[in-house]
Coordinates of C-alpha atoms (C1' of nucleotides) in Angstrom, one line a residue:
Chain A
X2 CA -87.3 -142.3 185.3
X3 CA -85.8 -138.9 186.4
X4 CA -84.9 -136.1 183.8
X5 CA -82.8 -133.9 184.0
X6 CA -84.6 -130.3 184.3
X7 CA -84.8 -127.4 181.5
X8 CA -83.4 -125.2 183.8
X9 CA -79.6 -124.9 183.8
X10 CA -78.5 -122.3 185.9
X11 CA -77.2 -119.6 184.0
X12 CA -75.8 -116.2 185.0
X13 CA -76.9 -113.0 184.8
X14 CA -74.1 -111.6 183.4
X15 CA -73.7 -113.3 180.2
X16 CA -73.6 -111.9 176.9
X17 CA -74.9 -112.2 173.5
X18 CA -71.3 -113.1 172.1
X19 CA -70.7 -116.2 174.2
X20 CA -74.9 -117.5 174.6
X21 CA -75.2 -120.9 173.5
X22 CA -79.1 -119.4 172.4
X23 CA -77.8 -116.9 170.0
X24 CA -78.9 -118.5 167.1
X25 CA -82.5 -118.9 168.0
X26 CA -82.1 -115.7 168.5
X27 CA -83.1 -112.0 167.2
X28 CA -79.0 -111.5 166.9
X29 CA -78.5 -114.2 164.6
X30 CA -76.9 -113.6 161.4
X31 CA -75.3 -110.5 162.9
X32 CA -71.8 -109.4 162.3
X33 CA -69.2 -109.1 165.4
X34 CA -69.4 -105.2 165.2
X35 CA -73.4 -105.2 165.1
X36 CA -73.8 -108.0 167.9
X37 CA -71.7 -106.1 170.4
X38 CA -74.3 -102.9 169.2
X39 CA -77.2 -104.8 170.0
X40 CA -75.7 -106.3 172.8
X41 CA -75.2 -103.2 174.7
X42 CA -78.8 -102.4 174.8
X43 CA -79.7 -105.5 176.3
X44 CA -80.7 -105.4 179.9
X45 CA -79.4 -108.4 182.1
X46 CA -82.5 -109.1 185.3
X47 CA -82.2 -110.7 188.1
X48 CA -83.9 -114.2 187.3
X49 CA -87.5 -114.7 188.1
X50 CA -88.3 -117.1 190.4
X51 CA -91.8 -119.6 189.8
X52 CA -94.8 -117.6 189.6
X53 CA -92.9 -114.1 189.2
X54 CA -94.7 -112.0 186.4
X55 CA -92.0 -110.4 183.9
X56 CA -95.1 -107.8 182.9
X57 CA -98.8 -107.1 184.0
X58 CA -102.3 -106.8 182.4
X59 CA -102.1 -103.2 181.7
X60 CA -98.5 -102.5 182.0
X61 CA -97.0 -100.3 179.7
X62 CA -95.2 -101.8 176.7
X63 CA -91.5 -101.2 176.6
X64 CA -89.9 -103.8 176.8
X65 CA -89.7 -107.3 174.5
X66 CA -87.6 -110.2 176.3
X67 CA -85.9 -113.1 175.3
X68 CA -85.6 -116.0 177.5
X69 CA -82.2 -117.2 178.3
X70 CA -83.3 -119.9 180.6
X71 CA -86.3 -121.5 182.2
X72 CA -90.1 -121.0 181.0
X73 CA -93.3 -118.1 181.1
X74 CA -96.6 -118.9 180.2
X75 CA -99.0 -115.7 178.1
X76 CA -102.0 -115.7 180.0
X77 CA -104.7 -113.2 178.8
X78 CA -108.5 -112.6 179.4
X79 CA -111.8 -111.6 178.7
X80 CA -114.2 -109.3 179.8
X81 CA -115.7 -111.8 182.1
X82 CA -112.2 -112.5 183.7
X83 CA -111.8 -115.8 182.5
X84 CA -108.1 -116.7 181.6
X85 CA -106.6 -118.2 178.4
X86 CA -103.3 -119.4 178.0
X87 CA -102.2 -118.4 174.5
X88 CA -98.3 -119.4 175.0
X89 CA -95.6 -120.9 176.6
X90 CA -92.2 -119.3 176.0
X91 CA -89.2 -121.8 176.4
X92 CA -85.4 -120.9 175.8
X93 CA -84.5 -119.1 172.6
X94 CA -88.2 -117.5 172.1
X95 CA -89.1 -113.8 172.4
X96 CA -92.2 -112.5 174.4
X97 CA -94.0 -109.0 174.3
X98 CA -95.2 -108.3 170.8
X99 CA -98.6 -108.5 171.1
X100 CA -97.9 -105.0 173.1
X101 CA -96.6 -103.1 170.3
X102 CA -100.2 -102.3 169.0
X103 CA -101.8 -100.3 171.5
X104 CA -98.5 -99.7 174.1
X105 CA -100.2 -101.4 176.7
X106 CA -99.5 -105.7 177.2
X107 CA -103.1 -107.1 177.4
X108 CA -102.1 -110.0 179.5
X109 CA -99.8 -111.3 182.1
X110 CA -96.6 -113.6 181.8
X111 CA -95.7 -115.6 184.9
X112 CA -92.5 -118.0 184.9
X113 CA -93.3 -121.3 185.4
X114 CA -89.8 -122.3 187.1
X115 CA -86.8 -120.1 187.6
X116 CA -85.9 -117.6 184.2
X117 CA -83.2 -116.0 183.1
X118 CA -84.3 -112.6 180.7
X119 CA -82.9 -110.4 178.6
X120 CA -84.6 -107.2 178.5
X121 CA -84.6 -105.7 175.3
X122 CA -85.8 -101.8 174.9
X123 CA -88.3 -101.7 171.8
X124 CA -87.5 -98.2 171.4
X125 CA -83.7 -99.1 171.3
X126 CA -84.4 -102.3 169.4
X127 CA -86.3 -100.6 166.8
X128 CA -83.8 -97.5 166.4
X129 CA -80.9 -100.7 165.8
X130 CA -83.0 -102.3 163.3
X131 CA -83.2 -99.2 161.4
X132 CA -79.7 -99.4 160.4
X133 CA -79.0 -103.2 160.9
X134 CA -81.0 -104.6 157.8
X135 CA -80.2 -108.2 159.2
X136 CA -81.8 -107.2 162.5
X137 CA -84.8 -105.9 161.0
X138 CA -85.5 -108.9 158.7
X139 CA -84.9 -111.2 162.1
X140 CA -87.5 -109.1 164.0
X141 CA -90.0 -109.5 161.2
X142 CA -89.6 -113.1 160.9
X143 CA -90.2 -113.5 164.7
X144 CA -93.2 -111.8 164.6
X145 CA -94.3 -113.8 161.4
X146 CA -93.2 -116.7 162.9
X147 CA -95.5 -116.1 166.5
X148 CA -98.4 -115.6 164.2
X149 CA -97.8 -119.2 162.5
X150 CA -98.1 -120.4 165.8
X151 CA -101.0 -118.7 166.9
X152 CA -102.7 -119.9 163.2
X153 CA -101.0 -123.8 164.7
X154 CA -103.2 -122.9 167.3
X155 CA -106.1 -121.9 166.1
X156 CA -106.4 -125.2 163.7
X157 CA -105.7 -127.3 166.6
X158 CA -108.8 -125.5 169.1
X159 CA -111.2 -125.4 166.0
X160 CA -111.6 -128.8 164.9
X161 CA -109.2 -131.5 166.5
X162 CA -110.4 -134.2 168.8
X163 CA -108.6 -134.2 173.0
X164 CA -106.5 -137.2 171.7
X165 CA -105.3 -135.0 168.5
X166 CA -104.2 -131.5 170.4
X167 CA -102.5 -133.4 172.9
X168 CA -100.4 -135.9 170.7
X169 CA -99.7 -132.1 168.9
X170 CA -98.6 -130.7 172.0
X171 CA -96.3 -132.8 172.6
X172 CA -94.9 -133.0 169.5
X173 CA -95.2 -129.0 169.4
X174 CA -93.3 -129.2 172.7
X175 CA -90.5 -131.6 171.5
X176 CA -89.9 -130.0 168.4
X177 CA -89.3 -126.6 170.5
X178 CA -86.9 -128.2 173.3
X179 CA -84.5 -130.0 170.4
X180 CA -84.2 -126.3 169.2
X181 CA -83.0 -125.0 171.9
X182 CA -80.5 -127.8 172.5
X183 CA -82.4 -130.6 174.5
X184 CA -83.4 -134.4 173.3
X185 CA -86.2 -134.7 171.4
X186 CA -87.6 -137.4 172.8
X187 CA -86.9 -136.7 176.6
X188 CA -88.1 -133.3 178.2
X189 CA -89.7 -131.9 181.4
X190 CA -93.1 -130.2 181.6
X191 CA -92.5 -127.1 182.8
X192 CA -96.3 -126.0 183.1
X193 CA -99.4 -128.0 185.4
X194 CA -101.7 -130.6 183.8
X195 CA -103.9 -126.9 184.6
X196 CA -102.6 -124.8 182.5
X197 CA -102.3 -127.6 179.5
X198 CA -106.1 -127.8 180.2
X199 CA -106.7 -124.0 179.5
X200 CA -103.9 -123.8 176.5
X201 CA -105.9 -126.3 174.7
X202 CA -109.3 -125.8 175.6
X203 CA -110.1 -129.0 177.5
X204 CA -111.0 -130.2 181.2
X205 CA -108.5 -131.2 183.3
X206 CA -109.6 -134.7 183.7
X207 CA -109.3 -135.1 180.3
X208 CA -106.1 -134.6 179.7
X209 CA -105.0 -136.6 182.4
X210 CA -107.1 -139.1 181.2
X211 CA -105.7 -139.0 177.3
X212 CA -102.1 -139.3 179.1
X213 CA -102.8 -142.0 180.3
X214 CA -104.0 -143.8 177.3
X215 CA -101.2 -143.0 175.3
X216 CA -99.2 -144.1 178.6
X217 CA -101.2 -147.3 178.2
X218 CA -100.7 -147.8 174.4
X219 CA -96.8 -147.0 175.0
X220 CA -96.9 -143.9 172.7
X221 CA -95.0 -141.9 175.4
X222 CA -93.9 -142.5 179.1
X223 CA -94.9 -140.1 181.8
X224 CA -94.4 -140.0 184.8
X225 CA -96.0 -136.7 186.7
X226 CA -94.1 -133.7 184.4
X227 CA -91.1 -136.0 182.6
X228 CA -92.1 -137.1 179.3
X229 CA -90.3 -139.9 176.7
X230 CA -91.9 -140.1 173.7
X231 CA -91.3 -144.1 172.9
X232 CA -93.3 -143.5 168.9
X233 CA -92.7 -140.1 167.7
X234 CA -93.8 -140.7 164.1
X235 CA -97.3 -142.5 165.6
X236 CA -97.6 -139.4 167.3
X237 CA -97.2 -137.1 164.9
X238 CA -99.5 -138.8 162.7
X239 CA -102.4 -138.8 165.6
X240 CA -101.7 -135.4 166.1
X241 CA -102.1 -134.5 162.2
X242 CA -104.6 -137.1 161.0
X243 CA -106.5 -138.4 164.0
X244 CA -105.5 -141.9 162.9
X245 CA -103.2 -143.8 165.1
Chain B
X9 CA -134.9 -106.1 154.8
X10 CA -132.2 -105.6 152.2
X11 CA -129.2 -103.9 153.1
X12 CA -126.8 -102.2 151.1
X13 CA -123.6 -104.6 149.8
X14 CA -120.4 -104.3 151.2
X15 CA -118.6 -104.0 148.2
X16 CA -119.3 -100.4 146.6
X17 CA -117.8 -100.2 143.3
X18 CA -113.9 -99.0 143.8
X19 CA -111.3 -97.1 140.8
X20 CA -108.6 -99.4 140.7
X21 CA -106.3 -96.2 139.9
X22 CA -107.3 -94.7 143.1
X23 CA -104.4 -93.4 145.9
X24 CA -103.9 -93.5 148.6
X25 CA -104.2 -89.6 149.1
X26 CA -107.6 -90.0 148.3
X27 CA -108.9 -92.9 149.6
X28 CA -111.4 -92.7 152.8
X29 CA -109.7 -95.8 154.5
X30 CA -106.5 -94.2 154.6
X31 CA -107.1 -93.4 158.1
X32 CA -107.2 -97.5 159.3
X33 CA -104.1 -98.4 156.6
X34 CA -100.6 -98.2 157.1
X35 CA -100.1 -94.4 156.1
X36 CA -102.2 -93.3 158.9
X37 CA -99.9 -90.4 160.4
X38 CA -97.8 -90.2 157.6
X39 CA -97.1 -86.3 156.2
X40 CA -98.4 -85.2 152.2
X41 CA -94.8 -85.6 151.4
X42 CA -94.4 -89.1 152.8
X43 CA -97.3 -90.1 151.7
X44 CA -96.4 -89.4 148.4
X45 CA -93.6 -91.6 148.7
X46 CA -95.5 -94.1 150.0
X47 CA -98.7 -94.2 147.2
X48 CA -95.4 -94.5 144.9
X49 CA -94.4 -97.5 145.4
X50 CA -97.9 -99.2 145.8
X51 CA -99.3 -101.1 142.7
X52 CA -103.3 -101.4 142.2
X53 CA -104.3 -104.7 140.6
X54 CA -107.9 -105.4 138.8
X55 CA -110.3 -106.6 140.7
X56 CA -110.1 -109.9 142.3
X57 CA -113.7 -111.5 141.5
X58 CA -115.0 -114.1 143.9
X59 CA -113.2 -116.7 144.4
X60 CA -109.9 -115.7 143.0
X61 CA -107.2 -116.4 144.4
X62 CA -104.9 -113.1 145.8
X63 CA -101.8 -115.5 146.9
X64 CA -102.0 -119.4 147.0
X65 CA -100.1 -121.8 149.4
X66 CA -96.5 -122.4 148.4
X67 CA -96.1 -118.9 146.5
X68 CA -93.1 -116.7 147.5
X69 CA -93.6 -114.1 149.9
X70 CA -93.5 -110.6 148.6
X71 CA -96.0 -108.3 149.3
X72 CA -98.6 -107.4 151.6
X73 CA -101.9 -105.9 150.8
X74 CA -104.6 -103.8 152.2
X75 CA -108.8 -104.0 151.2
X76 CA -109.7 -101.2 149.6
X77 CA -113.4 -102.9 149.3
X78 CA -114.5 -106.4 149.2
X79 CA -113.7 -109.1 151.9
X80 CA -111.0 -112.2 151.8
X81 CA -110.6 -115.2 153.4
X82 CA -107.4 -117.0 154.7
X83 CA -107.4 -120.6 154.6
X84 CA -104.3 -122.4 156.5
X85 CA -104.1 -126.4 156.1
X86 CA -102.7 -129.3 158.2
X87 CA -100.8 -132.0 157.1
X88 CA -103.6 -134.0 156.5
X89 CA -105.5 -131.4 154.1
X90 CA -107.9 -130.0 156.5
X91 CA -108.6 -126.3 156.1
X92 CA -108.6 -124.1 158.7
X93 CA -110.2 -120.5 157.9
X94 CA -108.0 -118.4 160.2
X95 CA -108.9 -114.5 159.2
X96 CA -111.5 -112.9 157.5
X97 CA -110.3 -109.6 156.0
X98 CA -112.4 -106.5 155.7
X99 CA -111.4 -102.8 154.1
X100 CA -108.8 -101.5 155.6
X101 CA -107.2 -104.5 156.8
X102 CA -104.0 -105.8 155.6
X103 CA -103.2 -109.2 154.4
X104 CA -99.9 -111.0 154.4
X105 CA -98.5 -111.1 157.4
X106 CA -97.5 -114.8 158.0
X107 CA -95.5 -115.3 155.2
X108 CA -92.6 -112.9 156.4
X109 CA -91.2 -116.0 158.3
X110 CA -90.1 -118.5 155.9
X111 CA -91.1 -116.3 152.8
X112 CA -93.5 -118.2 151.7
X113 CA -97.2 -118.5 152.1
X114 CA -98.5 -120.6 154.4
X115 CA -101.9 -121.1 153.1
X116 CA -104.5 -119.6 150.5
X117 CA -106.2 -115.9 150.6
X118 CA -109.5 -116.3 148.9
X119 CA -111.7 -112.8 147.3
X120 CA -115.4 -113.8 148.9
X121 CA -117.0 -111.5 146.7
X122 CA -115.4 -108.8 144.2
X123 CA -112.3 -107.3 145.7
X124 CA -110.3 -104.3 145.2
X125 CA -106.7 -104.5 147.0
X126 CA -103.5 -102.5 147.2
X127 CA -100.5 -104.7 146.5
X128 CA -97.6 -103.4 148.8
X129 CA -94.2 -104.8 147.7
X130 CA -92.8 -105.5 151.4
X131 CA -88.9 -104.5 150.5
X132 CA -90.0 -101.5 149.3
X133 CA -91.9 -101.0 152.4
X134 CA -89.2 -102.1 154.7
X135 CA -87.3 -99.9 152.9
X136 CA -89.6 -96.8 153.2
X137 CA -90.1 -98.0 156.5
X138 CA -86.2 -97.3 157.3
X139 CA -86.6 -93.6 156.8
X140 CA -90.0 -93.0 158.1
X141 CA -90.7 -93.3 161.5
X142 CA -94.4 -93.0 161.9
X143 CA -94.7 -95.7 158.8
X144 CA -92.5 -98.0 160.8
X145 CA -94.4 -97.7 163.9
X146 CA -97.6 -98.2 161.6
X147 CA -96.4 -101.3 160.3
X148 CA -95.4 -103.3 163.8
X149 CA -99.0 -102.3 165.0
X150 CA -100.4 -103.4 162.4
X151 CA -98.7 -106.7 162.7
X152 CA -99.4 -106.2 166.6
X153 CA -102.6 -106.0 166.4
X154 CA -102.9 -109.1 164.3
X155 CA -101.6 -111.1 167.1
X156 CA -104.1 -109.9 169.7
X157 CA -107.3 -110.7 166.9
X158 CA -105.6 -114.4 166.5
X159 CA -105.5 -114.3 170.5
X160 CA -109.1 -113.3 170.8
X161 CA -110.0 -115.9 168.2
X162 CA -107.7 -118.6 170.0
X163 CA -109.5 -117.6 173.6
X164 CA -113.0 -118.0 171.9
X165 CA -112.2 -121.5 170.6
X166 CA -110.5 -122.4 173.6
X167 CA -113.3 -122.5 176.1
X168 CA -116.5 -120.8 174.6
X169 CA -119.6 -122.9 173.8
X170 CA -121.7 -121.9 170.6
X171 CA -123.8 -119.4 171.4
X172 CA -120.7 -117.7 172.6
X173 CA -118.8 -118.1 169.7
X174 CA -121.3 -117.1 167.0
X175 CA -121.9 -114.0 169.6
X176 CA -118.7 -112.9 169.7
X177 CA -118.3 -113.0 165.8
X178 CA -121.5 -111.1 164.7
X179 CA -120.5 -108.2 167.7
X180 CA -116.9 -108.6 166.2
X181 CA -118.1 -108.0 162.2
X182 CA -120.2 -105.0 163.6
X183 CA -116.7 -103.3 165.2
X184 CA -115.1 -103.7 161.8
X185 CA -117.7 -102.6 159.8
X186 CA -118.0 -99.9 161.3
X187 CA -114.5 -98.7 161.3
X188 CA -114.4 -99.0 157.7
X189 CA -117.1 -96.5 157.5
X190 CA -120.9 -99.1 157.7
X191 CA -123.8 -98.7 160.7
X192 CA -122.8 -100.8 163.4
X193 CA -125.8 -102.7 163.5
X194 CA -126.4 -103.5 160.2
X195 CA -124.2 -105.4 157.6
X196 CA -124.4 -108.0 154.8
X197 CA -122.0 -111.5 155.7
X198 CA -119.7 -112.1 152.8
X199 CA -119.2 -115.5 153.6
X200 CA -120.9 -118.4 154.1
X201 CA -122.5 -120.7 156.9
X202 CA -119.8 -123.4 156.1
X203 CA -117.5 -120.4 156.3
X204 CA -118.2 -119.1 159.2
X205 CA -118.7 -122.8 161.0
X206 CA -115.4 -123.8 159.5
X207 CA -113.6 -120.3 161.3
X208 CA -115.6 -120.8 164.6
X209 CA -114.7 -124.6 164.5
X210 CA -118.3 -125.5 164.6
X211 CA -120.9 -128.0 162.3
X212 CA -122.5 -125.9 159.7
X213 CA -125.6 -127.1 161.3
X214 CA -125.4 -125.4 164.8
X215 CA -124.6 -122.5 163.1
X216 CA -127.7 -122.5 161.7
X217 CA -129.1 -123.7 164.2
X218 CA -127.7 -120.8 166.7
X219 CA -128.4 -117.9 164.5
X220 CA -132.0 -119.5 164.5
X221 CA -132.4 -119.1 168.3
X222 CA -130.7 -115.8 168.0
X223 CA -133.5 -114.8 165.8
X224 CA -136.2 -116.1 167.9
X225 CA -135.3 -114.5 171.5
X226 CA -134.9 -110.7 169.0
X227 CA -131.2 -110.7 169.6
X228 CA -130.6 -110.1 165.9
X229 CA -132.6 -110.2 162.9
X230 CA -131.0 -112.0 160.2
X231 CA -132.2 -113.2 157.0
X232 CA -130.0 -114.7 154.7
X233 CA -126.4 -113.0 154.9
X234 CA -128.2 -109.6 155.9
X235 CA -127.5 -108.9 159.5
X236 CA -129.8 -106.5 161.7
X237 CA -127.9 -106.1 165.4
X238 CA -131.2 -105.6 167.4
X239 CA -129.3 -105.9 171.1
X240 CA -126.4 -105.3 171.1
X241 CA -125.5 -105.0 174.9
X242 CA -127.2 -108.5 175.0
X243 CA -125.1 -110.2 172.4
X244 CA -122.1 -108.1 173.9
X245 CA -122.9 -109.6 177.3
X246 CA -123.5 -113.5 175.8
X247 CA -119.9 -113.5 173.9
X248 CA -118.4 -112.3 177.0
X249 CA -120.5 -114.0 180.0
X250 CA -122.3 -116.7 178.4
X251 CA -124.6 -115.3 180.3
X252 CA -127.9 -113.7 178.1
Chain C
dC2 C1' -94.2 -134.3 208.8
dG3 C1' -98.2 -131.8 208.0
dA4 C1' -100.4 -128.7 204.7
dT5 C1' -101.3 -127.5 200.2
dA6 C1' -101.3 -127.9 195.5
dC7 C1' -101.5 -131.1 191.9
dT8 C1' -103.0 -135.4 189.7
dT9 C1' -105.6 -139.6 188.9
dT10 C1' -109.8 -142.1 188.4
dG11 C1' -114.8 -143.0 188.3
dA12 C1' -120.0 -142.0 187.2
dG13 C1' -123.4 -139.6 184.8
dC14 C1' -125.1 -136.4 181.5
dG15 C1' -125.4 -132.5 178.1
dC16 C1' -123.7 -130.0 174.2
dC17 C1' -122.8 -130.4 169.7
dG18 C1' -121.4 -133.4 165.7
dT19 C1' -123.2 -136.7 162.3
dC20 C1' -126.5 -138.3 159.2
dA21 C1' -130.5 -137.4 156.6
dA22 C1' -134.3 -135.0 154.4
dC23 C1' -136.1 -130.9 152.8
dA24 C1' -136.3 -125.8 151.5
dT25 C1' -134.5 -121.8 149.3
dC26 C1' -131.6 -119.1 146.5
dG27 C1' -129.2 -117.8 142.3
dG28 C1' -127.8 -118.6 137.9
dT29 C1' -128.1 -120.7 133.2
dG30 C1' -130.2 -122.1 129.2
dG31 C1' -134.1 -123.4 126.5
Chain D
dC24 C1' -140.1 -116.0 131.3
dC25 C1' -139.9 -120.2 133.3
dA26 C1' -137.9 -124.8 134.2
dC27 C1' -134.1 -126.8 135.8
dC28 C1' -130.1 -127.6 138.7
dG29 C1' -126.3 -127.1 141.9
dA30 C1' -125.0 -124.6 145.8
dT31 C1' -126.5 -123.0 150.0
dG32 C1' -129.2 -123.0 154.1
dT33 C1' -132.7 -125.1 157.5
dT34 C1' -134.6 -128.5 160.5
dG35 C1' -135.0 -133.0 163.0
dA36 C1' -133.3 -137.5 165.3
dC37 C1' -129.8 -139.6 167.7
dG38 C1' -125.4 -140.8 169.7
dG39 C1' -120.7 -139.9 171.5
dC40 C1' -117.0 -137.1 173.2
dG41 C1' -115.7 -134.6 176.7
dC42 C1' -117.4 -131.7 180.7
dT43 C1' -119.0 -131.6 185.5
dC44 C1' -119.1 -133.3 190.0
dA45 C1' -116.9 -136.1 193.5
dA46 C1' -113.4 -138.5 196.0
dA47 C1' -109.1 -140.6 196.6
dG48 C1' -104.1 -140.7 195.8
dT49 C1' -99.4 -138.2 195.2
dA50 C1' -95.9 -134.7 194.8
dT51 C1' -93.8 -130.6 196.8
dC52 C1' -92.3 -127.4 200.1
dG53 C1' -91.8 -125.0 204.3

DNA sequence: CGATACTTTGAGCGCCGTCAACATCGGTGG
DNA sequence: CCACCGATGTTGACGGCGCTCAAAGTATCG
């Protein structure tokens, strides 16, 4: 079982008018006039290549970016050093906000496979908004909308079971793919059987080991990153329940 | 010990030119004349008493609100009817946030004790927002700086054992006492054990249990809900380290 | 094709959840 | 004012889920 990667190539140049993302994106519901407004503030970069970081701990805020193509994990720490993964950005999402508070980004993001970016100016961004009520309500609703995963998030660390926050992430992880134009059954992981570990607060071991029981009760097929999930709706109720 | 309740008694025709926590709500920066504006369009409600509820899940989104005194709690739910206490609110904090998205709420916001609140009707604040800069900037750090308390709450779930956790939360209630204007080493919990093990995703029981040993080794002298900080540096040093 | 990172699998044990009993607090009514 | 009662908080015994440690197997890339 081989599947095809969530990495098209895409180019650098592209626009806003012709992406195939715009409607997951903070343009939608814009008129032709105000798309080729905000499209003209939009910075095209070179893409990232695995392991590049689009900002740093302690970088400056500036900047909020919408992924194109590809995949960053949000990695951010404590005193102590230790790391936390709070998200993984896939196609159509936008990264940065948590930066707007203090105008400093409290944590890195790294691609996890080659990314395409658009670079979006807050200062520019915000100055649009002001006059493009449609804009505004779309940057609003993203930031509501990060915050409803974060609260996803929080639920799923405080009281759910290995078997439970796995079944949700890969349900999470399905739900977010078929948005952006994939299968929903079929997808690659773009991230280590690592970095799920520290996203959802579990050992290593464990996770491999819950894969492979749901491998073994045909709930999904894996094979190293590609995933199939064979019973979606057993899965979802795992995920939400803890019953199988 | 007794200490002093949280909840002083509050005018419920009070503005927002005279109110001490101006300085931590949204018209921080704002000039007399804009701040005129914005106590205009502001509406004071009647106490909440405990237990009432300020918006319930399912209601249409349409305002925001800031603590004038009191606390609240906000309770999201799963599929299966599990709650999932995601924020407590103190004075000065602003409450609403989530339901920008999809314009609706996505779970309950419960008064823990009497509560007086600002209700902020959010067009009229987007609005506002439009022609005032300062205002605007206000309101995406506050949203901001939501994200980065859910991220701090997601990191402390994610990977922290008990000790750490309860740590973290009494040094975290200090901080925000304080800005709203208490000692940092003393304050009275408004919520309760079951509370706080439901938000730290915890059995009621090791809470108890923790704040027991917390006692004993004269990290904190608790009794009841009144809270005595007698390390600080200690606790500080466990939430982070684990290390006491 | 070798080196390196990543993944799988096993053994053992500790933290914390569950169950249960009891104590304490706060409010209500006789 | 006190007796009562439900809600809230404390403490103990015990077992299981998931972590740690260890080692072998596999993908990936220069």
């Amino acid at each position: 079982m081989t599947i095809a990667s969530a990495t098209p190539y895409c180019s650098h140049g592209a626009h806003c008018q012709t992406c195939s993302l715009s409607s997951l994106c903070l343009p939608v519901a814009l008129k032709t006039g105000e798309l080729d407004h905000f499209d003209a503030i939009i910075k095209r970069r070179p893409p990232l290549a695995t392991g590049d970081c689009l900002f740093r701990q302690g970088d400056h805020f500036s900047n909020v970016y919408a992924i194109r193509s590809g995949s960053l994990k949000q990695v951010n720490f404590d005193h102590a050093g230790n790391e936390q993964i709070t998200h993984f950005f896939l196609p159509g999402e936008l990264v940065g906000f948590d930066g707007i508070d203090d105008g400093y980004h409290t944590g890195y993001a790294h691609a996890m496979e080659k990314t395409c970016i658009c670079e979006i100016p807050f200062s520019h961004l915000e100055t649009l908004a002001e006059r493009i009520p449609q804009l505004r309500s779309q940057l609003f609703r993203s930031m509501s909308r990060e915050m409803k995963e974060d609260h996803r998030l929080i639920r799923l660390l405080s009281c759910k079971t290995a078997d439970e926050r796995i079944a949700g992430f890969l349900i999470n992880l399905a739900v977010r793919f078929q948005r952006c134009g994939h299968s929903s059954k079929t997808y690659r992981l773009p991230m280590t059987r690592t970095d799920i570990s520290n996203h959802l607060g579990l050992a290593l071991e464990t996770v491999s080991r819950v894969l492979k029981r749901f491998r073994d009760n045909h709930l999904v097929a894996i094979r190293g990153r590609d995933v199939q999930i064979l019973q979606p709706q057993l899965l979802y109720e795992l995920a939400e329940n803890g019953s199988p």
